[in-house]
Amino acid sequence: MRNASQNNDLPSAPFSGVNVSCLLKKTTLESEPVFEADAGELEQYGSGMTFEARDGRTVAVTQDGFSLRFTAKLSRGAYAFLLPGHGPDRERTGTFQLLIDGEPVAFPIGLMGKPLMVPSTAFHISESREYEFVLKPTGEPGSVIDGLRIERRSVKVNHPPMREDLLGKHPRLYVTEGELDTLRARLDNPRVGLFYKLPPPLTEKPPPFQTGEGARNGMGWIALKDQALAYLLEPTDERLAGILEWLEMVTTYGFVGARLDSGYMMEGLGLTYDWMYPYMSDELRKGVRGTIVRQCEGILPLSMEGRDGSGGCFQAHRCWFANMALSLGAAAIYEDVPEAEQWLAWGLDRLERVALSASPDGGWHEGPGYWGFAIPRLFMFTDIYEHCSGLHIPAGDDFFRRQTEWRAQHMFPGLKLTAAFEDVGRDAEPPATKLLLWGAKRYSDPVAMGMAEALNQGPCSDAFNLLWLDEDLPSHAPQEAAPLMSRFDDLGMVLARTSWQDDATYFAISSRPLGGQLQARLNVEQNLPGGCFHGHPAQGHFILFGRGQELAGDPGYSIKKETRNHNTILVDGCGQYDDGAGWPGPNAARAEITDAVTDGDITIATADATRAYPPELGLTRFERTMVLAGPDIVLVYDRLAAQEPRTFSWLLHHYGDPPTRTAPETGPVTFLKGEARMDVVALKPAGVAVETRTYVPEIAPPGQDPSITPYQGTEETHLVECLHGPATEATFLVAILIGDKGATPPEIEHASDETHDTVRIGDTLIAFNRTDSTMSVTTPWGEELATTARALVASDINGSRRVVTLPMRQP
């Protein structure tokens, strides 16, 4: 184990292709112990513990009535309270609350069963004097404590974080005084008017600071920057009066915390302080600056310890919120407060680690729901880094360049609904236009600009709709230029559609370690905390949409994440690693997308989810191939094997009306939804039992209120389950036919032999190779075709003949 704070230099090994020597290394984190006690010394400070010898050292084991009380003299600054040890066992966490002079420290200490870091909390001391510390348990007894220590943290700045030409200037963030006339002139451009409009003057009263459990003090301030920019563009007394009233109120605010509220508040307050600097009185400026200082002083020690809610993971959205807030606040008050240099240097140092550990192919593990409110903070964080330092980010362009593509491919045809992968509400809204504009402008990307235009819901008053807009950038409409299939190997996703028209058919498949391949390597090779808490144990899972309706769906945001609620495989009724967990941590699960090919409205994708299942299930093979063969045909082909006979369950979930069946047990299952029809036909194993039932997914553990998730958990799902076994091997071949509500589904011809499985539907033939050698098939136009391909689609539609093959996987 080690401190999160010791992860200040990421090693180069896992970062293929990244030159880590380009790091600015602006900071050195320095630690000074101010209080220490080993386990044997704890008895003099408290009670309710026994002492044991373990692995050659003395440890304290907490009992009922445990508490510690001692005093320490501290000077002003940032501190960490470290409590090395672990929970009662590998499955249970011991939790403790630290009080300083009777006031609880915001972040409790958790001793996990197998901690990756030294358990700790962090705090800021404002006055040099003696303080009383009390440590009390908030959970069950039995935790093992090796000792405790308090360390004073400080930041040594090795490289100035602010450009010299920005010193002494306000405004200096996003716009300077000399650029205001140009910015004002842009308002006359008709294309700007499609995206941005001035807000009306601020007349709403500012919210007072809230205290108590559950208080949220940040979100209400996010739009203050929009008013401040509007005043720069159109300075009127009415606009100024509303802004100044809000700034007077914010001077009364205390520390809002280091999580989401920090980012929301500082986005509004930091930019407003900078932009309105010349228009505030000295007294008001001092008061607002004091509030910004309180936020930065509170965030810094938590960031140093990874106790900002991120668990020390640089790819967690809470890391982005807290450290963006620290950096923006420091950049706004730089020079006015001496410590701001340290705060800004530390924050920009964190951004470098975010960039270095970002997915190299543009995906993000927390899903499109969290993306919507997290990625704007990361975009701002990146802007602050480059604008203040004058340097380009050391890595991450491969991640940022594909953000628009990644998010757009999560949009179902019609561009109104979002595919609910991971913790995403099933009614998630389209992305904010500004988030697409950022990438379009940064990379001069006309395809991203075309997507922004396609998803634009009209002009709004968000400042970034103007600041992130390049109105001179050409645009290419999605129908003309956007890819029909996108593959993200690190994140393990393939998302494909037959066209960008509203009536297209769409599917997406996911198969990866939780957090993605890079995060898994960082966790294993470098023992760094992995980002995966919003991931689901659902590798091999797919989503399907056609004829304007979601046809095979995902339960969306869940606190109890179960494999059985996803469109994948169960083994003896059991799911994948961390099945049923609320917030899965890094684990041994490994899955991947192995290949994908596309040609127009035909896509073939394969996934290997074998290692997503715990070893006790003995699974030795789970390879899934999905075929989208035009707008009417989807095939799912699964090869499964186990060390011992197992029962395999093939699952598909539909959210809509209950199914109908023409034959019990083995016949097709038909779903009608809106004007769409979906027929699920199990072709293999021959005579496989096909069961249907309706249930409400249990998205929260018993006793947990599900209303804290965006999805309330009351929506019924209709399950199709194909059961086979016990057997050591199984092949599922399921055809999913998509058509209009009143249409009759086409006939299916299915043939199998030792070398391949073939399905013919109308003028389309799909073949799957069962061997590692050649298979021979007859195309719809009568040609004999020999191929070593793993899968093949041959179609003859309206006189257009195509053969699309998925090559054999190389060893």
Tab-separated table of N, CA and C in Angstrom, residues 141-262:
chain	number	residue	atom	x	y	z
A	141	PRO	N	-17.081	-3.250	14.457
A	141	PRO	CA	-15.711	-3.419	14.941
A	141	PRO	C	-14.959	-4.459	14.126
A	142	GLY	N	-13.679	-4.613	14.466
A	142	GLY	CA	-12.857	-5.643	13.835
A	142	GLY	C	-11.830	-5.125	12.865
A	143	SER	N	-11.755	-3.812	12.652
A	143	SER	CA	-10.745	-3.275	11.740
A	143	SER	C	-9.356	-3.410	12.353
A	144	VAL	N	-8.378	-3.567	11.467
A	144	VAL	CA	-6.990	-3.732	11.884
A	144	VAL	C	-6.243	-2.438	11.579
A	145	ILE	N	-5.616	-1.828	12.616
A	145	ILE	CA	-4.930	-0.546	12.469
A	145	ILE	C	-3.447	-0.736	12.776
A	146	ASP	N	-2.597	-0.298	11.850
A	146	ASP	CA	-1.151	-0.409	12.032
A	146	ASP	C	-0.556	0.783	12.768
A	147	GLY	N	-1.302	1.874	12.891
A	147	GLY	CA	-0.802	3.098	13.501
A	147	GLY	C	-1.530	4.280	12.903
A	148	LEU	N	-1.040	5.476	13.177
A	148	LEU	CA	-1.603	6.666	12.547
A	148	LEU	C	-0.522	7.731	12.461
A	149	ARG	N	-0.734	8.650	11.545
A	149	ARG	CA	0.173	9.791	11.463
A	149	ARG	C	-0.537	10.957	10.782
A	150	ILE	N	-0.066	12.151	11.109
A	150	ILE	CA	-0.545	13.368	10.468
A	150	ILE	C	0.637	13.970	9.728
A	151	GLU	N	0.433	14.321	8.465
A	151	GLU	CA	1.493	14.906	7.657
A	151	GLU	C	1.023	16.235	7.091
A	152	ARG	N	1.904	17.219	7.148
A	152	ARG	CA	1.622	18.496	6.505
A	152	ARG	C	2.071	18.407	5.059
A	153	ARG	N	1.168	18.753	4.132
A	153	ARG	CA	1.464	18.683	2.701
A	153	ARG	C	1.742	20.092	2.174
A	154	SER	N	2.702	20.190	1.294
A	154	SER	CA	2.961	21.462	0.631
A	154	SER	C	3.398	21.193	-0.800
A	155	VAL	N	3.257	22.196	-1.638
A	155	VAL	CA	3.556	22.070	-3.057
A	155	VAL	C	4.756	22.946	-3.388
A	156	LYS	N	5.789	22.344	-3.907
A	156	LYS	CA	6.930	23.102	-4.418
A	156	LYS	C	6.719	23.314	-5.906
A	157	VAL	N	6.693	24.559	-6.339
A	157	VAL	CA	6.440	24.893	-7.741
A	157	VAL	C	7.768	24.894	-8.496
A	158	ASN	N	7.879	24.007	-9.467
A	158	ASN	CA	9.113	23.878	-10.244
A	158	ASN	C	9.062	24.629	-11.569
A	159	HIS	N	7.844	24.983	-11.991
A	159	HIS	CA	7.684	25.635	-13.285
A	159	HIS	C	6.523	26.605	-13.165
A	160	PRO	N	6.706	27.875	-13.466
A	160	PRO	CA	5.590	28.827	-13.324
A	160	PRO	C	4.377	28.383	-14.139
A	161	PRO	N	3.212	28.307	-13.528
A	161	PRO	CA	2.028	27.818	-14.237
A	161	PRO	C	1.285	28.885	-15.035
A	162	MET	N	1.671	30.153	-14.915
A	162	MET	CA	0.946	31.227	-15.604
A	162	MET	C	1.886	31.969	-16.554
A	163	ARG	N	1.430	32.148	-17.778
A	163	ARG	CA	2.206	32.920	-18.760
A	163	ARG	C	2.447	34.346	-18.262
A	164	GLU	N	3.646	34.851	-18.531
A	164	GLU	CA	3.976	36.200	-18.083
A	164	GLU	C	3.085	37.257	-18.721
A	165	ASP	N	2.692	37.039	-19.997
A	165	ASP	CA	1.909	38.068	-20.674
A	165	ASP	C	0.480	38.165	-20.162
A	166	LEU	N	0.064	37.209	-19.313
A	166	LEU	CA	-1.269	37.280	-18.724
A	166	LEU	C	-1.263	37.926	-17.350
A	167	LEU	N	-0.084	38.100	-16.780
A	167	LEU	CA	-0.011	38.669	-15.441
A	167	LEU	C	-0.498	40.112	-15.435
A	168	GLY	N	-1.239	40.446	-14.418
A	168	GLY	CA	-1.718	41.810	-14.266
A	168	GLY	C	-2.886	42.168	-15.151
A	169	LYS	N	-3.488	41.199	-15.827
A	169	LYS	CA	-4.594	41.486	-16.749
A	169	LYS	C	-5.891	40.847	-16.262
A	170	HIS	N	-6.960	41.591	-16.416
A	170	HIS	CA	-8.325	41.080	-16.220
A	170	HIS	C	-9.202	41.851	-17.184
A	171	PRO	N	-10.017	41.128	-17.977
A	171	PRO	CA	-10.120	39.668	-18.037
A	171	PRO	C	-8.921	39.033	-18.753
A	172	ARG	N	-8.653	37.763	-18.410
A	172	ARG	CA	-7.555	37.049	-19.051
A	172	ARG	C	-7.923	35.607	-19.378
A	173	LEU	N	-9.089	35.138	-18.953
A	173	LEU	CA	-9.511	33.770	-19.203
A	173	LEU	C	-10.533	33.754	-20.329
A	174	TYR	N	-10.187	33.101	-21.419
A	174	TYR	CA	-11.005	32.976	-22.630
A	174	TYR	C	-11.064	34.267	-23.447
A	175	VAL	N	-10.962	35.411	-22.806
A	175	VAL	CA	-11.041	36.669	-23.537
A	175	VAL	C	-10.244	37.728	-22.783
A	176	THR	N	-9.625	38.619	-23.528
A	176	THR	CA	-8.915	39.755	-22.931
A	176	THR	C	-9.594	41.050	-23.360
A	177	GLU	N	-9.204	42.138	-22.727
A	177	GLU	CA	-9.808	43.430	-23.031
A	177	GLU	C	-9.686	43.772	-24.512
A	178	GLY	N	-8.529	43.446	-25.100
A	178	GLY	CA	-8.313	43.782	-26.501
A	178	GLY	C	-9.120	42.957	-27.476
A	179	GLU	N	-9.733	41.871	-26.996
A	179	GLU	CA	-10.512	40.994	-27.872
A	179	GLU	C	-12.015	41.245	-27.773
A	180	LEU	N	-12.424	42.144	-26.916
A	180	LEU	CA	-13.851	42.323	-26.683
A	180	LEU	C	-14.577	42.870	-27.901
A	181	ASP	N	-13.985	43.797	-28.624
A	181	ASP	CA	-14.669	44.344	-29.799
A	181	ASP	C	-14.909	43.264	-30.844
A	182	THR	N	-13.920	42.395	-31.039
A	182	THR	CA	-14.085	41.287	-31.988
A	182	THR	C	-15.180	40.347	-31.521
A	183	LEU	N	-15.220	40.073	-30.221
A	183	LEU	CA	-16.241	39.184	-29.678
A	183	LEU	C	-17.627	39.793	-29.855
A	184	ARG	N	-17.744	41.083	-29.639
A	184	ARG	CA	-19.048	41.743	-29.803
A	184	ARG	C	-19.498	41.715	-31.260
A	185	ALA	N	-18.560	41.886	-32.171
A	185	ALA	CA	-18.909	41.894	-33.592
A	185	ALA	C	-19.434	40.545	-34.057
A	186	ARG	N	-19.021	39.488	-33.393
A	186	ARG	CA	-19.471	38.150	-33.797
A	186	ARG	C	-20.976	37.979	-33.622
A	187	LEU	N	-21.568	38.752	-32.738
A	187	LEU	CA	-23.004	38.629	-32.507
A	187	LEU	C	-23.819	38.996	-33.741
A	188	ASP	N	-23.242	39.702	-34.673
A	188	ASP	CA	-23.954	40.079	-35.894
A	188	ASP	C	-23.906	38.990	-36.957
A	189	ASN	N	-23.127	37.939	-36.718
A	189	ASN	CA	-23.009	36.846	-37.687
A	189	ASN	C	-24.228	35.935	-37.567
A	190	PRO	N	-24.985	35.739	-38.676
A	190	PRO	CA	-26.190	34.898	-38.594
A	190	PRO	C	-25.903	33.486	-38.102
A	191	ARG	N	-24.723	32.940	-38.435
A	191	ARG	CA	-24.424	31.574	-37.983
A	191	ARG	C	-24.218	31.525	-36.481
A	192	VAL	N	-23.657	32.573	-35.901
A	192	VAL	CA	-23.555	32.651	-34.449
A	192	VAL	C	-24.938	32.639	-33.825
A	193	GLY	N	-25.873	33.328	-34.461
A	193	GLY	CA	-27.232	33.397	-33.944
A	193	GLY	C	-27.952	32.066	-33.919
A	194	LEU	N	-27.457	31.075	-34.649
A	194	LEU	CA	-28.049	29.739	-34.602
A	194	LEU	C	-27.721	29.023	-33.293
A	195	PHE	N	-26.629	29.454	-32.646
A	195	PHE	CA	-26.146	28.749	-31.466
A	195	PHE	C	-26.206	29.576	-30.186
A	196	TYR	N	-26.093	30.890	-30.307
A	196	TYR	CA	-25.953	31.711	-29.104
A	196	TYR	C	-26.866	32.923	-29.162
A	197	LYS	N	-27.400	33.263	-27.982
A	197	LYS	CA	-28.155	34.497	-27.820
A	197	LYS	C	-27.860	35.066	-26.445
A	198	LEU	N	-27.926	36.374	-26.326
A	198	LEU	CA	-27.711	37.020	-25.037
A	198	LEU	C	-28.837	36.656	-24.070
A	199	PRO	N	-28.499	36.391	-22.802
A	199	PRO	CA	-29.565	36.126	-21.835
A	199	PRO	C	-30.224	37.423	-21.412
A	200	PRO	N	-31.448	37.350	-20.917
A	200	PRO	CA	-32.045	38.558	-20.336
A	200	PRO	C	-31.291	38.926	-19.065
A	201	PRO	N	-31.365	40.193	-18.628
A	201	PRO	CA	-30.683	40.595	-17.387
A	201	PRO	C	-31.116	39.734	-16.209
A	202	LEU	N	-30.215	39.544	-15.281
A	202	LEU	CA	-30.438	38.683	-14.128
A	202	LEU	C	-31.344	39.380	-13.117
A	203	THR	N	-32.510	38.810	-12.888
A	203	THR	CA	-33.453	39.364	-11.902
A	203	THR	C	-33.719	38.382	-10.766
A	204	GLU	N	-33.384	37.112	-10.953
A	204	GLU	CA	-33.577	36.117	-9.891
A	204	GLU	C	-32.677	36.437	-8.700
A	205	LYS	N	-33.187	36.211	-7.501
A	205	LYS	CA	-32.417	36.473	-6.291
A	205	LYS	C	-31.397	35.352	-6.068
A	206	PRO	N	-30.210	35.689	-5.562
A	206	PRO	CA	-29.180	34.667	-5.355
A	206	PRO	C	-29.528	33.763	-4.179
A	207	PRO	N	-29.132	32.490	-4.236
A	207	PRO	CA	-29.443	31.565	-3.138
A	207	PRO	C	-28.489	31.753	-1.975
A	208	PRO	N	-28.992	31.758	-0.746
A	208	PRO	CA	-28.099	31.815	0.420
A	208	PRO	C	-27.385	30.484	0.616
A	209	PHE	N	-26.297	30.506	1.336
A	209	PHE	CA	-25.509	29.300	1.613
A	209	PHE	C	-26.319	28.331	2.469
A	210	GLN	N	-26.345	27.080	2.044
A	210	GLN	CA	-27.091	26.048	2.750
A	210	GLN	C	-26.137	25.215	3.599
A	211	THR	N	-26.583	24.820	4.772
A	211	THR	CA	-25.793	23.959	5.646
A	211	THR	C	-26.579	22.687	5.932
A	212	GLY	N	-25.906	21.721	6.526
A	212	GLY	CA	-26.570	20.479	6.890
A	212	GLY	C	-26.325	19.381	5.875
A	213	GLU	N	-26.677	18.176	6.283
A	213	GLU	CA	-26.464	17.012	5.445
A	213	GLU	C	-27.258	17.127	4.141
A	214	GLY	N	-26.613	16.848	3.043
A	214	GLY	CA	-27.267	16.893	1.746
A	214	GLY	C	-27.349	18.263	1.120
A	215	ALA	N	-26.772	19.286	1.767
A	215	ALA	CA	-26.822	20.641	1.211
A	215	ALA	C	-26.045	20.697	-0.095
A	216	ARG	N	-26.634	21.329	-1.107
A	216	ARG	CA	-25.978	21.509	-2.401
A	216	ARG	C	-25.912	23.000	-2.696
A	217	ASN	N	-24.691	23.506	-2.872
A	217	ASN	CA	-24.495	24.947	-2.992
A	217	ASN	C	-23.842	25.382	-4.287
A	218	GLY	N	-23.640	24.464	-5.226
A	218	GLY	CA	-22.885	24.829	-6.402
A	218	GLY	C	-23.683	25.091	-7.661
A	219	MET	N	-24.674	24.256	-7.935
A	219	MET	CA	-25.354	24.294	-9.226
A	219	MET	C	-25.984	25.649	-9.521
A	220	GLY	N	-26.476	26.323	-8.495
A	220	GLY	CA	-27.154	27.596	-8.726
A	220	GLY	C	-26.254	28.684	-9.277
A	221	TRP	N	-24.928	28.474	-9.209
A	221	TRP	CA	-24.003	29.529	-9.618
A	221	TRP	C	-23.445	29.328	-11.017
A	222	ILE	N	-23.752	28.225	-11.640
A	222	ILE	CA	-23.092	27.890	-12.895
A	222	ILE	C	-23.411	28.899	-14.001
A	223	ALA	N	-24.615	29.448	-13.979
A	223	ALA	CA	-25.025	30.367	-15.045
A	223	ALA	C	-24.584	31.803	-14.808
A	224	LEU	N	-23.913	32.070	-13.681
A	224	LEU	CA	-23.477	33.440	-13.438
A	224	LEU	C	-22.459	33.880	-14.492
A	225	LYS	N	-21.649	32.944	-14.973
A	225	LYS	CA	-20.675	33.287	-16.018
A	225	LYS	C	-21.384	33.749	-17.288
A	226	ASP	N	-22.563	33.180	-17.575
A	226	ASP	CA	-23.309	33.583	-18.769
A	226	ASP	C	-23.731	35.046	-18.664
A	227	GLN	N	-24.108	35.446	-17.461
A	227	GLN	CA	-24.475	36.836	-17.237
A	227	GLN	C	-23.250	37.745	-17.335
A	228	ALA	N	-22.123	37.284	-16.808
A	228	ALA	CA	-20.905	38.104	-16.853
A	228	ALA	C	-20.446	38.316	-18.285
A	229	LEU	N	-20.468	37.249	-19.098
A	229	LEU	CA	-20.084	37.418	-20.497
A	229	LEU	C	-21.062	38.342	-21.210
A	230	ALA	N	-22.345	38.196	-20.916
A	230	ALA	CA	-23.345	39.068	-21.538
A	230	ALA	C	-23.070	40.535	-21.205
A	231	TYR	N	-22.614	40.792	-19.972
A	231	TYR	CA	-22.295	42.185	-19.622
A	231	TYR	C	-21.102	42.693	-20.427
A	232	LEU	N	-20.087	41.848	-20.641
A	232	LEU	CA	-18.958	42.272	-21.472
A	232	LEU	C	-19.401	42.579	-22.897
A	233	LEU	N	-20.392	41.808	-23.379
A	233	LEU	CA	-20.863	41.992	-24.753
A	233	LEU	C	-21.847	43.153	-24.867
A	234	GLU	N	-22.634	43.345	-23.845
A	234	GLU	CA	-23.656	44.387	-23.860
A	234	GLU	C	-23.743	45.018	-22.476
A	235	PRO	N	-22.816	45.914	-22.139
A	235	PRO	CA	-22.781	46.479	-20.783
A	235	PRO	C	-23.934	47.442	-20.530
A	236	THR	N	-24.813	47.070	-19.632
A	236	THR	CA	-25.912	47.940	-19.212
A	236	THR	C	-25.971	47.954	-17.688
A	237	ASP	N	-26.547	49.011	-17.134
A	237	ASP	CA	-26.680	49.117	-15.680
A	237	ASP	C	-27.537	47.985	-15.117
A	238	GLU	N	-28.562	47.599	-15.865
A	238	GLU	CA	-29.454	46.539	-15.381
A	238	GLU	C	-28.704	45.215	-15.276
A	239	ARG	N	-27.901	44.903	-16.276
A	239	ARG	CA	-27.117	43.658	-16.225
A	239	ARG	C	-26.131	43.704	-15.056
A	240	LEU	N	-25.472	44.829	-14.882
A	240	LEU	CA	-24.465	44.950	-13.838
A	240	LEU	C	-25.080	44.793	-12.456
A	241	ALA	N	-26.239	45.375	-12.248
A	241	ALA	CA	-26.870	45.337	-10.925
A	241	ALA	C	-27.177	43.910	-10.500
A	242	GLY	N	-27.703	43.109	-11.412
A	242	GLY	CA	-28.028	41.723	-11.072
A	242	GLY	C	-26.791	40.911	-10.727
A	243	ILE	N	-25.720	41.099	-11.491
A	243	ILE	CA	-24.489	40.354	-11.237
A	243	ILE	C	-23.890	40.747	-9.898
A	244	LEU	N	-23.839	42.033	-9.596
A	244	LEU	CA	-23.245	42.495	-8.340
A	244	LEU	C	-24.029	42.006	-7.132
A	245	GLU	N	-25.357	41.908	-7.258
A	245	GLU	CA	-26.162	41.389	-6.156
A	245	GLU	C	-25.781	39.941	-5.847
A	246	TRP	N	-25.566	39.157	-6.891
A	246	TRP	CA	-25.164	37.765	-6.690
A	246	TRP	C	-23.762	37.690	-6.087
A	247	LEU	N	-22.874	38.531	-6.537
A	247	LEU	CA	-21.516	38.505	-6.005
A	247	LEU	C	-21.496	38.912	-4.527
A	248	GLU	N	-22.358	39.829	-4.128
A	248	GLU	CA	-22.457	40.170	-2.712
A	248	GLU	C	-22.863	38.947	-1.901
A	249	MET	N	-23.796	38.179	-2.408
A	249	MET	CA	-24.245	36.992	-1.682
A	249	MET	C	-23.134	35.954	-1.567
A	250	VAL	N	-22.366	35.779	-2.613
A	250	VAL	CA	-21.367	34.707	-2.597
A	250	VAL	C	-20.256	34.992	-1.595
A	251	THR	N	-20.092	36.236	-1.199
A	251	THR	CA	-19.075	36.542	-0.194
A	251	THR	C	-19.393	35.896	1.150
A	252	THR	N	-20.646	35.474	1.363
A	252	THR	CA	-21.059	34.849	2.625
A	252	THR	C	-20.895	33.338	2.594
A	253	TYR	N	-20.433	32.790	1.488
A	253	TYR	CA	-20.394	31.344	1.321
A	253	TYR	C	-19.174	30.726	2.001
A	254	GLY	N	-19.396	29.555	2.581
A	254	GLY	CA	-18.312	28.733	3.084
A	254	GLY	C	-17.859	27.747	2.021
A	255	PHE	N	-17.095	26.758	2.441
A	255	PHE	CA	-16.572	25.732	1.537
A	255	PHE	C	-17.718	24.834	1.084
A	256	VAL	N	-17.875	24.662	-0.229
A	256	VAL	CA	-19.001	23.882	-0.756
A	256	VAL	C	-18.647	22.425	-0.961
A	257	GLY	N	-17.402	22.034	-0.696
A	257	GLY	CA	-16.993	20.649	-0.896
A	257	GLY	C	-16.138	20.503	-2.135
A	258	ALA	N	-15.605	19.300	-2.308
A	258	ALA	CA	-14.645	19.069	-3.390
A	258	ALA	C	-15.221	18.226	-4.513
A	259	ARG	N	-16.500	17.972	-4.490
A	259	ARG	CA	-17.061	17.108	-5.525
A	259	ARG	C	-17.745	17.963	-6.591
A	260	LEU	N	-18.938	17.589	-7.001
A	260	LEU	CA	-19.558	18.261	-8.128
A	260	LEU	C	-19.830	19.731	-7.854
A	261	ASP	N	-20.256	20.051	-6.633
A	261	ASP	CA	-20.558	21.445	-6.319
A	261	ASP	C	-19.357	22.351	-6.556
A	262	SER	N	-18.156	21.825	-6.315
A	262	SER	CA	-16.966	22.655	-6.501
A	262	SER	C	-16.832	23.104	-7.944
